[in-house]
């Protein structure tokens, strides 16, 4: 029955298409260069407008919809799968140079809806709506039973480890005394030795390490026009004694780059909204509901809606009953979702 309906719809398609003077362009496929270009712009926008955590890279274009608005004016809706990279958002190196976090490191995935406008050939982002979450522990364990897993950012061992690591750095550096901005991620290994792996963002204060040791309260983060952010990775052993190996890198002053935090207190490195979570959620920086096609006021014109129904029916017909398919009818590959750039979660 479904097949019959599909065939009837298909048979009618040319008639429908013959009516308008300028037929709508063929639907954009998720791997089309145009979709890729829009996704690249969207991902840069998402990273530029994120306030916490890491930069994300495109893993897959899940869906793309183009809605003509008038001459030389289109709205695009993208659904994107992203993966966390190793670059903190304060890291100035371009996204292309940022390594995607491996599956074994307990990957974090982002899901984003992005609305863009293409006006006279100029593409711009209108709105973004995202959330991000860590892969399930079961997934990681299945592939890598001994891999340390992400721990909640307010875990006591994590907090102790970060404090020990920063203390270790400040105790030996010849540079500025560093203060904690935020903990980015933390994992704990239980076998064969108990180890805590942490990553955290820091900022230089106006104190030398020596001055900081003597009177930490007098050390202030540098003012905006001199700010100097950085990032540390550390491995902390807790047994038999607390021992921290830490590596910190300062990025140098980046004009215009600020770090926003609700309170002035940078001692804890934990915003209230990450308490109990293993990652900074993209939702906190990207929550515009207009970004989703479903909740947007832009509805497809009837012609496009009919076309997409027919397209879906054609794909279904091809998938469900190959025997009925007329000889020589080669269905086009489904245009979405697109290829996976890194790995599937
Ligand atoms: C980024 O990668 C490119 C190509 O590998 C390289 O030429 C460039 O120097 C890198 N840039 C930075 C800032 O690391
Ligand atoms: C750092 O700045 C604070 C506030 O401006 C000031 O009180 C303090 O003396 C400065 N510390 C150093 C070592 O310059
Ligand atoms: C972390 O935060 C959550 C949510 O606020 C809380 O339930 C939990 O007890 C906290 N864990 C620790 C170790 O403080």
mmCIF file of C-alpha atoms and ligand atoms in Angstrom:
data_model
loop_
_atom_site.group_PDB
_atom_site.id
_atom_site.type_symbol
_atom_site.label_atom_id
_atom_site.label_comp_id
_atom_site.label_asym_id
_atom_site.label_seq_id
_atom_site.Cartn_x
_atom_site.Cartn_y
_atom_site.Cartn_z
ATOM 1 C CA UNK A 1 0.000 0.000 0.000
ATOM 2 C CA UNK A 2 2.732 2.392 1.014
ATOM 3 C CA UNK A 3 4.588 1.544 -2.154
ATOM 4 C CA UNK A 4 1.532 2.178 -4.250
ATOM 5 C CA UNK A 5 0.990 5.591 -2.670
ATOM 6 C CA UNK A 6 4.632 6.381 -3.216
ATOM 7 C CA UNK A 7 4.468 5.434 -6.854
ATOM 8 C CA UNK A 8 1.373 7.521 -7.377
ATOM 9 C CA UNK A 9 3.074 10.471 -5.697
ATOM 10 C CA UNK A 10 6.118 9.907 -7.835
ATOM 11 C CA UNK A 11 4.036 9.776 -10.959
ATOM 12 C CA UNK A 12 2.460 13.086 -10.033
ATOM 13 C CA UNK A 13 5.726 14.772 -9.210
ATOM 14 C CA UNK A 14 6.613 16.003 -12.716
ATOM 15 C CA UNK A 15 3.173 17.617 -13.052
ATOM 16 C CA UNK A 16 3.599 19.518 -9.815
ATOM 17 C CA UNK A 17 7.043 20.615 -10.770
ATOM 18 C CA UNK A 18 5.937 21.826 -14.153
ATOM 19 C CA UNK A 19 3.534 24.387 -12.658
ATOM 20 C CA UNK A 20 5.824 27.013 -11.067
ATOM 21 C CA UNK A 21 7.836 29.147 -13.458
ATOM 22 C CA UNK A 22 11.066 28.665 -11.499
ATOM 23 C CA UNK A 23 11.160 25.237 -9.870
ATOM 24 C CA UNK A 24 12.742 25.164 -6.412
ATOM 25 C CA UNK A 25 16.358 23.995 -6.415
ATOM 26 C CA UNK A 26 16.939 20.306 -5.678
ATOM 27 C CA UNK A 27 17.195 19.593 -1.959
ATOM 28 C CA UNK A 28 20.636 20.044 -0.503
ATOM 29 C CA UNK A 29 22.400 16.833 0.512
ATOM 30 C CA UNK A 30 24.238 16.696 3.839
ATOM 31 C CA UNK A 31 27.571 16.078 2.118
ATOM 32 C CA UNK A 32 27.125 18.766 -0.526
ATOM 33 C CA UNK A 33 29.854 21.414 -0.471
ATOM 34 C CA UNK A 34 27.209 24.075 0.217
ATOM 35 C CA UNK A 35 26.021 22.209 3.301
ATOM 36 C CA UNK A 36 29.610 21.658 4.424
ATOM 37 C CA UNK A 37 30.377 25.355 4.038
ATOM 38 C CA UNK A 38 27.304 26.312 6.041
ATOM 39 C CA UNK A 39 28.229 23.777 8.727
ATOM 40 C CA UNK A 40 31.793 25.116 8.949
ATOM 41 C CA UNK A 41 30.422 28.621 9.475
ATOM 42 C CA UNK A 42 27.970 27.322 12.066
ATOM 43 C CA UNK A 43 30.661 25.446 14.005
ATOM 44 C CA UNK A 44 32.889 28.530 14.110
ATOM 45 C CA UNK A 45 29.952 30.563 15.336
ATOM 46 C CA UNK A 46 29.224 27.991 18.048
ATOM 47 C CA UNK A 47 32.835 28.021 19.251
ATOM 48 C CA UNK A 48 33.067 31.823 19.121
ATOM 49 C CA UNK A 49 29.922 32.110 21.236
ATOM 50 C CA UNK A 50 30.775 29.435 23.800
ATOM 51 C CA UNK A 51 31.830 30.738 27.188
ATOM 52 C CA UNK A 52 33.067 27.576 28.889
ATOM 53 C CA UNK A 53 34.627 24.223 28.149
ATOM 54 C CA UNK A 54 36.150 23.181 24.856
ATOM 55 C CA UNK A 55 35.881 23.950 21.167
ATOM 56 C CA UNK A 56 33.817 21.451 19.200
ATOM 57 C CA UNK A 57 34.461 20.047 15.726
ATOM 58 C CA UNK A 58 31.960 18.813 13.136
ATOM 59 C CA UNK A 59 31.432 15.052 13.187
ATOM 60 C CA UNK A 60 28.405 14.768 10.949
ATOM 61 C CA UNK A 61 25.704 16.840 9.318
ATOM 62 C CA UNK A 62 22.504 15.128 10.407
ATOM 63 C CA UNK A 63 20.115 17.192 8.351
ATOM 64 C CA UNK A 64 19.914 20.307 6.245
ATOM 65 C CA UNK A 65 16.808 22.141 5.043
ATOM 66 C CA UNK A 66 16.683 25.097 2.715
ATOM 67 C CA UNK A 67 13.646 27.354 2.739
ATOM 68 C CA UNK A 68 13.470 29.952 -0.038
ATOM 69 C CA UNK A 69 12.327 33.310 1.301
ATOM 70 C CA UNK A 70 12.402 35.345 -1.888
ATOM 71 C CA UNK A 71 14.881 36.341 -4.561
ATOM 72 C CA UNK A 72 18.460 35.712 -3.366
ATOM 73 C CA UNK A 73 17.210 34.998 0.105
ATOM 74 C CA UNK A 74 17.148 31.610 1.793
ATOM 75 C CA UNK A 75 16.935 30.313 5.308
ATOM 76 C CA UNK A 76 18.943 27.188 6.147
ATOM 77 C CA UNK A 77 18.339 24.893 9.081
ATOM 78 C CA UNK A 78 21.205 22.607 10.030
ATOM 79 C CA UNK A 79 21.266 19.740 12.491
ATOM 80 C CA UNK A 80 24.833 19.003 13.487
ATOM 81 C CA UNK A 81 26.661 16.337 15.476
ATOM 82 C CA UNK A 82 29.824 17.710 17.038
ATOM 83 C CA UNK A 83 32.687 16.234 19.037
ATOM 84 C CA UNK A 84 34.724 17.874 21.764
ATOM 85 C CA UNK A 85 38.305 18.785 20.847
ATOM 86 C CA UNK A 86 41.309 19.184 23.116
ATOM 87 C CA UNK A 87 41.316 22.974 22.615
ATOM 88 C CA UNK A 88 39.821 25.007 25.399
ATOM 89 C CA UNK A 89 37.671 27.853 24.103
ATOM 90 C CA UNK A 90 40.313 30.332 25.335
ATOM 91 C CA UNK A 91 42.941 28.600 23.181
ATOM 92 C CA UNK A 92 43.685 30.867 20.200
ATOM 93 C CA UNK A 93 44.768 28.157 17.768
ATOM 94 C CA UNK A 94 42.335 27.666 14.877
ATOM 95 C CA UNK A 95 39.828 24.831 15.084
ATOM 96 C CA UNK A 96 41.523 23.051 12.148
ATOM 97 C CA UNK A 97 44.542 22.549 14.408
ATOM 98 C CA UNK A 98 42.566 21.220 17.339
ATOM 99 C CA UNK A 99 42.596 17.454 17.869
ATOM 100 C CA UNK A 100 39.271 15.772 18.430
ATOM 101 C CA UNK A 101 39.120 13.962 21.750
ATOM 102 C CA UNK A 102 39.443 10.225 21.149
ATOM 103 C CA UNK A 103 36.698 7.759 21.966
ATOM 104 C CA UNK A 104 38.985 6.155 24.606
ATOM 105 C CA UNK A 105 39.383 9.493 26.360
ATOM 106 C CA UNK A 106 35.630 9.415 26.972
ATOM 107 C CA UNK A 107 34.301 11.565 24.192
ATOM 108 C CA UNK A 108 31.779 14.359 24.629
ATOM 109 C CA UNK A 109 29.226 14.859 21.903
ATOM 110 C CA UNK A 110 27.373 18.047 20.986
ATOM 111 C CA UNK A 111 24.027 18.273 19.207
ATOM 112 C CA UNK A 112 23.196 21.578 17.602
ATOM 113 C CA UNK A 113 20.381 23.127 15.619
ATOM 114 C CA UNK A 114 21.554 26.167 13.713
ATOM 115 C CA UNK A 115 19.544 28.627 11.660
ATOM 116 C CA UNK A 116 21.397 30.512 8.950
ATOM 117 C CA UNK A 117 20.422 33.030 6.345
ATOM 118 C CA UNK A 118 21.803 33.217 2.844
ATOM 119 C CA UNK A 119 21.165 36.732 1.599
ATOM 120 C CA UNK A 120 22.604 37.727 -1.775
ATOM 121 C CA UNK A 121 25.098 34.894 -1.488
ATOM 122 C CA UNK A 122 26.258 35.994 1.945
ATOM 123 C CA UNK A 123 25.781 33.354 4.622
ATOM 124 C CA UNK A 124 25.344 34.284 8.276
ATOM 125 C CA UNK A 125 24.224 32.546 11.441
ATOM 126 C CA UNK A 126 20.929 33.708 12.919
ATOM 127 C CA UNK A 127 20.573 31.456 15.958
ATOM 128 C CA UNK A 128 22.015 28.370 17.623
ATOM 129 C CA UNK A 129 20.621 25.838 20.032
ATOM 130 C CA UNK A 130 22.826 23.064 21.410
ATOM 131 C CA UNK A 131 23.355 20.621 24.176
ATOM 132 C CA UNK A 132 26.296 18.355 24.890
ATOM 133 C CA UNK A 133 26.801 15.217 26.890
ATOM 134 C CA UNK A 134 29.496 12.663 27.571
ATOM 135 C CA UNK A 135 29.285 9.276 25.923
ATOM 136 C CA UNK A 136 27.944 6.604 28.270
ATOM 137 C CA UNK A 137 30.434 4.848 30.541
ATOM 138 C CA UNK A 138 29.166 1.492 29.211
ATOM 139 C CA UNK A 139 30.137 2.505 25.666
ATOM 140 C CA UNK A 140 33.691 3.331 26.697
ATOM 141 C CA UNK A 141 34.103 0.258 28.901
ATOM 142 C CA UNK A 142 32.935 -2.049 26.126
ATOM 143 C CA UNK A 143 35.801 -0.903 23.895
ATOM 144 C CA UNK A 144 38.323 -0.142 26.605
ATOM 145 C CA UNK A 145 37.637 -1.813 29.962
ATOM 146 C CA UNK A 146 40.521 -0.096 31.771
ATOM 147 C CA UNK A 147 40.129 3.414 30.397
ATOM 148 C CA UNK A 148 39.626 6.049 33.070
ATOM 149 C CA UNK A 149 36.166 7.583 32.807
ATOM 150 C CA UNK A 150 34.963 11.135 33.117
ATOM 151 C CA UNK A 151 34.249 12.160 36.681
ATOM 152 C CA UNK A 152 31.898 14.865 37.867
ATOM 153 C CA UNK A 153 33.683 18.200 38.014
ATOM 154 C CA UNK A 154 32.838 18.776 41.682
ATOM 155 C CA UNK A 155 34.188 15.383 42.761
ATOM 156 C CA UNK A 156 36.273 15.826 45.931
ATOM 157 C CA UNK A 157 39.313 14.022 44.518
ATOM 158 C CA UNK A 158 39.132 16.147 41.385
ATOM 159 C CA UNK A 159 39.031 19.385 43.365
ATOM 160 C CA UNK A 160 41.896 18.242 45.575
ATOM 161 C CA UNK A 161 43.863 17.170 42.516
ATOM 162 C CA UNK A 162 43.405 20.479 40.712
ATOM 163 C CA UNK A 163 44.425 22.445 43.795
ATOM 164 C CA UNK A 164 47.525 20.275 44.219
ATOM 165 C CA UNK A 165 48.433 20.625 40.547
ATOM 166 C CA UNK A 166 48.076 24.404 40.520
ATOM 167 C CA UNK A 167 50.040 24.627 43.751
ATOM 168 C CA UNK A 168 52.779 22.517 42.204
ATOM 169 C CA UNK A 169 52.947 24.794 39.175
ATOM 170 C CA UNK A 170 52.936 28.001 41.203
ATOM 171 C CA UNK A 171 55.618 26.587 43.478
ATOM 172 C CA UNK A 172 58.175 26.197 40.721
ATOM 173 C CA UNK A 173 57.309 28.701 38.008
ATOM 174 C CA UNK A 174 59.423 31.725 37.236
ATOM 175 C CA UNK A 175 56.398 33.384 35.656
ATOM 176 C CA UNK A 176 53.209 34.868 36.999
ATOM 177 C CA UNK A 177 51.209 33.380 39.814
ATOM 178 C CA UNK A 178 48.257 31.604 38.181
ATOM 179 C CA UNK A 179 44.700 31.393 39.384
ATOM 180 C CA UNK A 180 42.112 28.822 38.406
ATOM 181 C CA UNK A 181 39.343 29.855 36.013
ATOM 182 C CA UNK A 182 37.531 26.582 35.444
ATOM 183 C CA UNK A 183 38.010 22.846 35.500
ATOM 184 C CA UNK A 184 37.485 21.556 31.962
ATOM 185 C CA UNK A 185 37.354 17.806 32.457
ATOM 186 C CA UNK A 186 38.519 15.167 34.892
ATOM 187 C CA UNK A 187 38.966 11.413 34.784
ATOM 188 C CA UNK A 188 39.915 8.948 37.466
ATOM 189 C CA UNK A 189 41.841 5.715 36.916
ATOM 190 C CA UNK A 190 41.474 2.989 39.543
ATOM 191 C CA UNK A 191 43.741 0.224 38.164
ATOM 192 C CA UNK A 192 46.571 -0.592 38.274
ATOM 193 C CA UNK A 193 47.336 2.611 40.170
ATOM 194 C CA UNK A 194 44.961 5.243 41.380
ATOM 195 C CA UNK A 195 45.425 8.375 39.262
ATOM 196 C CA UNK A 196 43.434 11.541 38.701
ATOM 197 C CA UNK A 197 43.697 13.240 35.296
ATOM 198 C CA UNK A 198 42.543 16.843 35.173
ATOM 199 C CA UNK A 199 42.530 19.720 32.742
ATOM 200 C CA UNK A 200 41.812 23.289 33.778
ATOM 201 C CA UNK A 201 41.871 26.838 32.463
ATOM 202 C CA UNK A 202 43.914 29.443 34.320
ATOM 203 C CA UNK A 203 44.726 33.132 34.173
ATOM 204 C CA UNK A 204 47.801 35.111 35.121
ATOM 205 C CA UNK A 205 47.580 37.458 38.094
ATOM 206 C CA UNK A 206 49.573 40.620 38.743
ATOM 207 C CA UNK A 207 51.796 38.679 41.171
ATOM 208 C CA UNK A 208 54.961 36.759 40.691
ATOM 209 C CA UNK A 209 54.855 33.227 42.036
ATOM 210 C CA UNK A 210 56.881 34.419 45.034
ATOM 211 C CA UNK A 211 54.460 37.278 45.795
ATOM 212 C CA UNK A 212 51.569 34.870 45.405
ATOM 213 C CA UNK A 213 53.038 32.495 47.924
ATOM 214 C CA UNK A 214 53.326 35.258 50.513
ATOM 215 C CA UNK A 215 49.986 36.967 50.030
ATOM 216 C CA UNK A 216 47.640 35.297 47.598
ATOM 217 C CA UNK A 217 44.737 37.581 48.461
ATOM 218 C CA UNK A 218 46.550 40.593 47.028
ATOM 219 C CA UNK A 219 46.928 38.883 43.635
ATOM 220 C CA UNK A 220 44.313 39.945 41.149
ATOM 221 C CA UNK A 221 43.621 38.677 37.663
ATOM 222 C CA UNK A 222 45.146 41.050 35.146
ATOM 223 C CA UNK A 223 42.749 43.688 33.770
ATOM 224 C CA UNK A 224 41.017 43.002 30.461
ATOM 225 C CA UNK A 225 43.537 44.889 28.321
ATOM 226 C CA UNK A 226 46.380 42.801 29.738
ATOM 227 C CA UNK A 227 44.602 39.496 30.385
ATOM 228 C CA UNK A 228 46.644 36.372 29.868
ATOM 229 C CA UNK A 229 44.797 33.060 29.855
ATOM 230 C CA UNK A 230 46.205 29.587 29.827
ATOM 231 C CA UNK A 231 45.529 25.935 30.282
ATOM 232 C CA UNK A 232 46.980 23.152 32.397
ATOM 233 C CA UNK A 233 46.901 19.378 32.189
ATOM 234 C CA UNK A 234 47.895 17.350 35.216
ATOM 235 C CA UNK A 235 48.177 13.814 36.512
ATOM 236 C CA UNK A 236 47.811 13.426 40.241
ATOM 237 C CA UNK A 237 48.722 10.365 42.259
ATOM 238 C CA UNK A 238 47.086 10.227 45.658
ATOM 239 C CA UNK A 239 48.835 7.152 47.057
ATOM 240 C CA UNK A 240 51.132 6.764 48.908
ATOM 241 C CA UNK A 241 51.529 10.543 48.936
ATOM 242 C CA UNK A 242 49.953 13.314 46.948
ATOM 243 C CA UNK A 243 52.101 13.852 43.881
ATOM 244 C CA UNK A 244 51.135 16.113 40.999
ATOM 245 C CA UNK A 245 52.714 16.332 37.561
ATOM 246 C CA UNK A 246 51.477 19.436 35.853
ATOM 247 C CA UNK A 247 52.028 21.187 32.555
ATOM 248 C CA UNK A 248 50.683 24.715 32.068
ATOM 249 C CA UNK A 249 50.741 26.865 28.967
ATOM 250 C CA UNK A 250 49.871 30.557 28.834
ATOM 251 C CA UNK A 251 48.420 31.809 25.552
ATOM 252 C CA UNK A 252 49.563 35.417 25.906
ATOM 253 C CA UNK A 253 47.300 38.424 25.729
ATOM 254 C CA UNK A 254 44.530 38.099 23.140
ATOM 255 C CA UNK A 255 42.864 41.445 22.437
ATOM 256 C CA UNK A 256 39.104 41.232 22.775
ATOM 257 C CA UNK A 257 39.061 37.780 24.394
ATOM 258 C CA UNK A 258 37.380 37.768 27.767
ATOM 259 C CA UNK A 259 36.411 35.085 30.212
ATOM 260 C CA UNK A 260 32.961 35.536 31.619
ATOM 261 C CA UNK A 261 31.964 34.245 34.984
ATOM 262 C CA UNK A 262 29.073 35.202 37.166
ATOM 263 C CA UNK A 263 31.007 35.723 40.394
ATOM 264 C CA UNK A 264 34.443 37.205 40.953
ATOM 265 C CA UNK A 265 35.623 34.198 42.902
ATOM 266 C CA UNK A 266 37.944 32.103 40.780
ATOM 267 C CA UNK A 267 39.212 29.951 43.601
ATOM 268 C CA UNK A 268 36.878 27.000 43.133
ATOM 269 C CA UNK A 269 36.911 26.885 39.332
ATOM 270 C CA UNK A 270 33.374 25.577 39.400
ATOM 271 C CA UNK A 271 30.315 27.383 38.255
ATOM 272 C CA UNK A 272 27.119 26.308 39.982
ATOM 273 C CA UNK A 273 25.730 24.922 36.739
ATOM 274 C CA UNK A 274 28.412 22.246 36.383
ATOM 275 C CA UNK A 275 28.050 20.863 39.893
ATOM 276 C CA UNK A 276 27.253 17.183 39.503
ATOM 277 C CA UNK A 277 28.122 17.126 35.760
ATOM 278 C CA UNK A 278 31.084 15.712 33.866
ATOM 279 C CA UNK A 279 31.162 18.371 31.158
ATOM 280 C CA UNK A 280 30.296 21.981 30.441
ATOM 281 C CA UNK A 281 27.025 21.851 28.557
ATOM 282 C CA UNK A 282 26.864 23.747 25.253
ATOM 283 C CA UNK A 283 23.271 24.534 26.188
ATOM 284 C CA UNK A 284 24.492 27.205 28.597
ATOM 285 C CA UNK A 285 25.830 29.304 25.733
ATOM 286 C CA UNK A 286 23.501 28.184 22.933
ATOM 287 C CA UNK A 287 19.829 28.133 23.805
ATOM 288 C CA UNK A 288 17.953 30.100 21.154
ATOM 289 C CA UNK A 289 14.792 28.101 20.336
ATOM 290 C CA UNK A 290 14.448 29.898 16.973
ATOM 291 C CA UNK A 291 17.394 27.799 15.775
ATOM 292 C CA UNK A 292 15.206 24.700 15.395
ATOM 293 C CA UNK A 293 13.167 24.279 12.283
ATOM 294 C CA UNK A 294 10.324 22.675 14.225
ATOM 295 C CA UNK A 295 9.900 25.531 16.666
ATOM 296 C CA UNK A 296 10.542 28.277 14.176
ATOM 297 C CA UNK A 297 7.928 30.440 12.530
ATOM 298 C CA UNK A 298 9.354 29.543 9.125
ATOM 299 C CA UNK A 299 7.232 26.786 7.685
ATOM 300 C CA UNK A 300 7.980 25.154 4.392
ATOM 301 C CA UNK A 301 5.879 26.272 1.487
ATOM 302 C CA UNK A 302 3.332 23.632 0.380
ATOM 303 C CA UNK A 303 5.280 22.876 -2.781
ATOM 304 C CA UNK A 304 8.416 22.068 -0.816
ATOM 305 C CA UNK A 305 6.503 20.079 1.769
ATOM 306 C CA UNK A 306 4.882 17.975 -0.949
ATOM 307 C CA UNK A 307 8.217 17.474 -2.575
ATOM 308 C CA UNK A 308 9.851 16.286 0.603
ATOM 309 C CA UNK A 309 6.983 13.881 1.271
ATOM 310 C CA UNK A 310 7.381 12.465 -2.201
ATOM 311 C CA UNK A 311 11.114 12.184 -1.726
ATOM 312 C CA UNK A 312 10.681 10.359 1.558
ATOM 313 C CA UNK A 313 8.121 8.055 0.009
ATOM 314 C CA UNK A 314 10.488 7.297 -2.844
ATOM 315 C CA UNK A 315 13.274 6.388 -0.442
ATOM 316 C CA UNK A 316 10.911 4.212 1.565
ATOM 317 C CA UNK A 317 9.654 2.509 -1.545
ATOM 318 C CA UNK A 318 13.187 1.774 -2.601
ATOM 319 C CA UNK A 319 14.135 0.430 0.795
ATOM 320 C CA UNK A 320 11.037 -1.579 1.592
ATOM 321 C CA UNK A 321 10.384 -3.586 -1.491
ATOM 322 C CA UNK A 322 13.115 -3.967 -4.004
ATOM 323 C CA UNK A 323 11.051 -6.459 -6.008
ATOM 324 C CA UNK A 324 8.470 -3.836 -6.939
ATOM 325 C CA UNK A 325 11.088 -1.379 -8.083
ATOM 326 C CA UNK A 326 10.840 -0.919 -11.837
ATOM 327 C CA UNK A 327 13.865 -2.104 -13.774
ATOM 328 C CA UNK A 328 16.380 0.657 -14.296
ATOM 329 C CA UNK A 329 15.094 2.790 -11.388
ATOM 330 C CA UNK A 330 18.191 3.608 -9.374
ATOM 331 C CA UNK A 331 17.243 5.503 -6.235
ATOM 332 C CA UNK A 332 19.652 8.286 -5.335
ATOM 333 C CA UNK A 333 21.584 7.714 -2.137
ATOM 334 C CA UNK A 334 19.777 9.279 0.828
ATOM 335 C CA UNK A 335 21.131 12.820 0.953
ATOM 336 C CA UNK A 336 21.142 12.887 4.777
ATOM 337 C CA UNK A 337 22.626 12.241 7.261
ATOM 338 C CA UNK A 338 26.081 12.933 5.889
ATOM 339 C CA UNK A 339 29.349 11.120 6.366
ATOM 340 C CA UNK A 340 30.940 10.662 9.774
ATOM 341 C CA UNK A 341 34.132 12.700 9.997
ATOM 342 C CA UNK A 342 35.622 11.035 13.082
ATOM 343 C CA UNK A 343 33.764 8.195 14.805
ATOM 344 C CA UNK A 344 30.279 7.186 15.714
ATOM 345 C CA UNK A 345 29.113 7.361 19.292
HETATM 346 C C1 LIG B 1 47.838 24.665 11.907
HETATM 347 O O1 LIG B 1 48.083 23.595 11.034
HETATM 348 C C2 LIG B 1 48.667 23.983 9.811
HETATM 349 C C3 LIG B 1 48.704 22.775 8.893
HETATM 350 O O2 LIG B 1 49.145 21.643 9.574
HETATM 351 C C4 LIG B 1 50.044 24.563 10.071
HETATM 352 O O3 LIG B 1 50.647 24.968 8.878
HETATM 353 C C5 LIG B 1 49.890 25.756 10.999
HETATM 354 O O4 LIG B 1 51.158 26.263 11.358
HETATM 355 C C6 LIG B 1 49.136 25.385 12.259
HETATM 356 N N1 LIG B 1 48.858 26.586 13.016
HETATM 357 C C7 LIG B 1 48.993 26.638 14.335
HETATM 358 C C8 LIG B 1 48.649 27.928 14.986
HETATM 359 O O5 LIG B 1 49.363 25.683 14.993
HETATM 360 C C1 LIG B 2 47.734 43.498 42.294
HETATM 361 O O1 LIG B 2 46.587 44.324 42.115
HETATM 362 C C2 LIG B 2 45.933 44.617 43.336
HETATM 363 C C3 LIG B 2 44.669 45.370 43.010
HETATM 364 O O2 LIG B 2 44.918 46.353 42.063
HETATM 365 C C4 LIG B 2 46.862 45.426 44.242
HETATM 366 O O3 LIG B 2 46.230 45.701 45.467
HETATM 367 C C5 LIG B 2 48.120 44.598 44.506
HETATM 368 O O4 LIG B 2 49.063 45.346 45.238
HETATM 369 C C6 LIG B 2 48.768 44.183 43.199
HETATM 370 N N1 LIG B 2 49.848 43.274 43.499
HETATM 371 C C7 LIG B 2 51.062 43.418 42.976
HETATM 372 C C8 LIG B 2 52.096 42.431 43.391
HETATM 373 O O5 LIG B 2 51.333 44.322 42.204
HETATM 374 C C1 LIG B 3 28.300 17.721 43.286
HETATM 375 O O1 LIG B 3 27.145 18.487 42.990
HETATM 376 C C2 LIG B 3 25.938 17.742 43.054
HETATM 377 C C3 LIG B 3 24.813 18.644 42.573
HETATM 378 O O2 LIG B 3 24.829 19.857 43.232
HETATM 379 C C4 LIG B 3 25.730 17.234 44.475
HETATM 380 O O3 LIG B 3 24.553 16.464 44.555
HETATM 381 C C5 LIG B 3 26.928 16.382 44.901
HETATM 382 O O4 LIG B 3 26.809 16.014 46.239
HETATM 383 C C6 LIG B 3 28.226 17.161 44.715
HETATM 384 N N1 LIG B 3 29.346 16.275 44.945
HETATM 385 C C7 LIG B 3 30.340 16.589 45.765
HETATM 386 C C8 LIG B 3 31.409 15.571 45.929
HETATM 387 O O5 LIG B 3 30.385 17.655 46.353
#
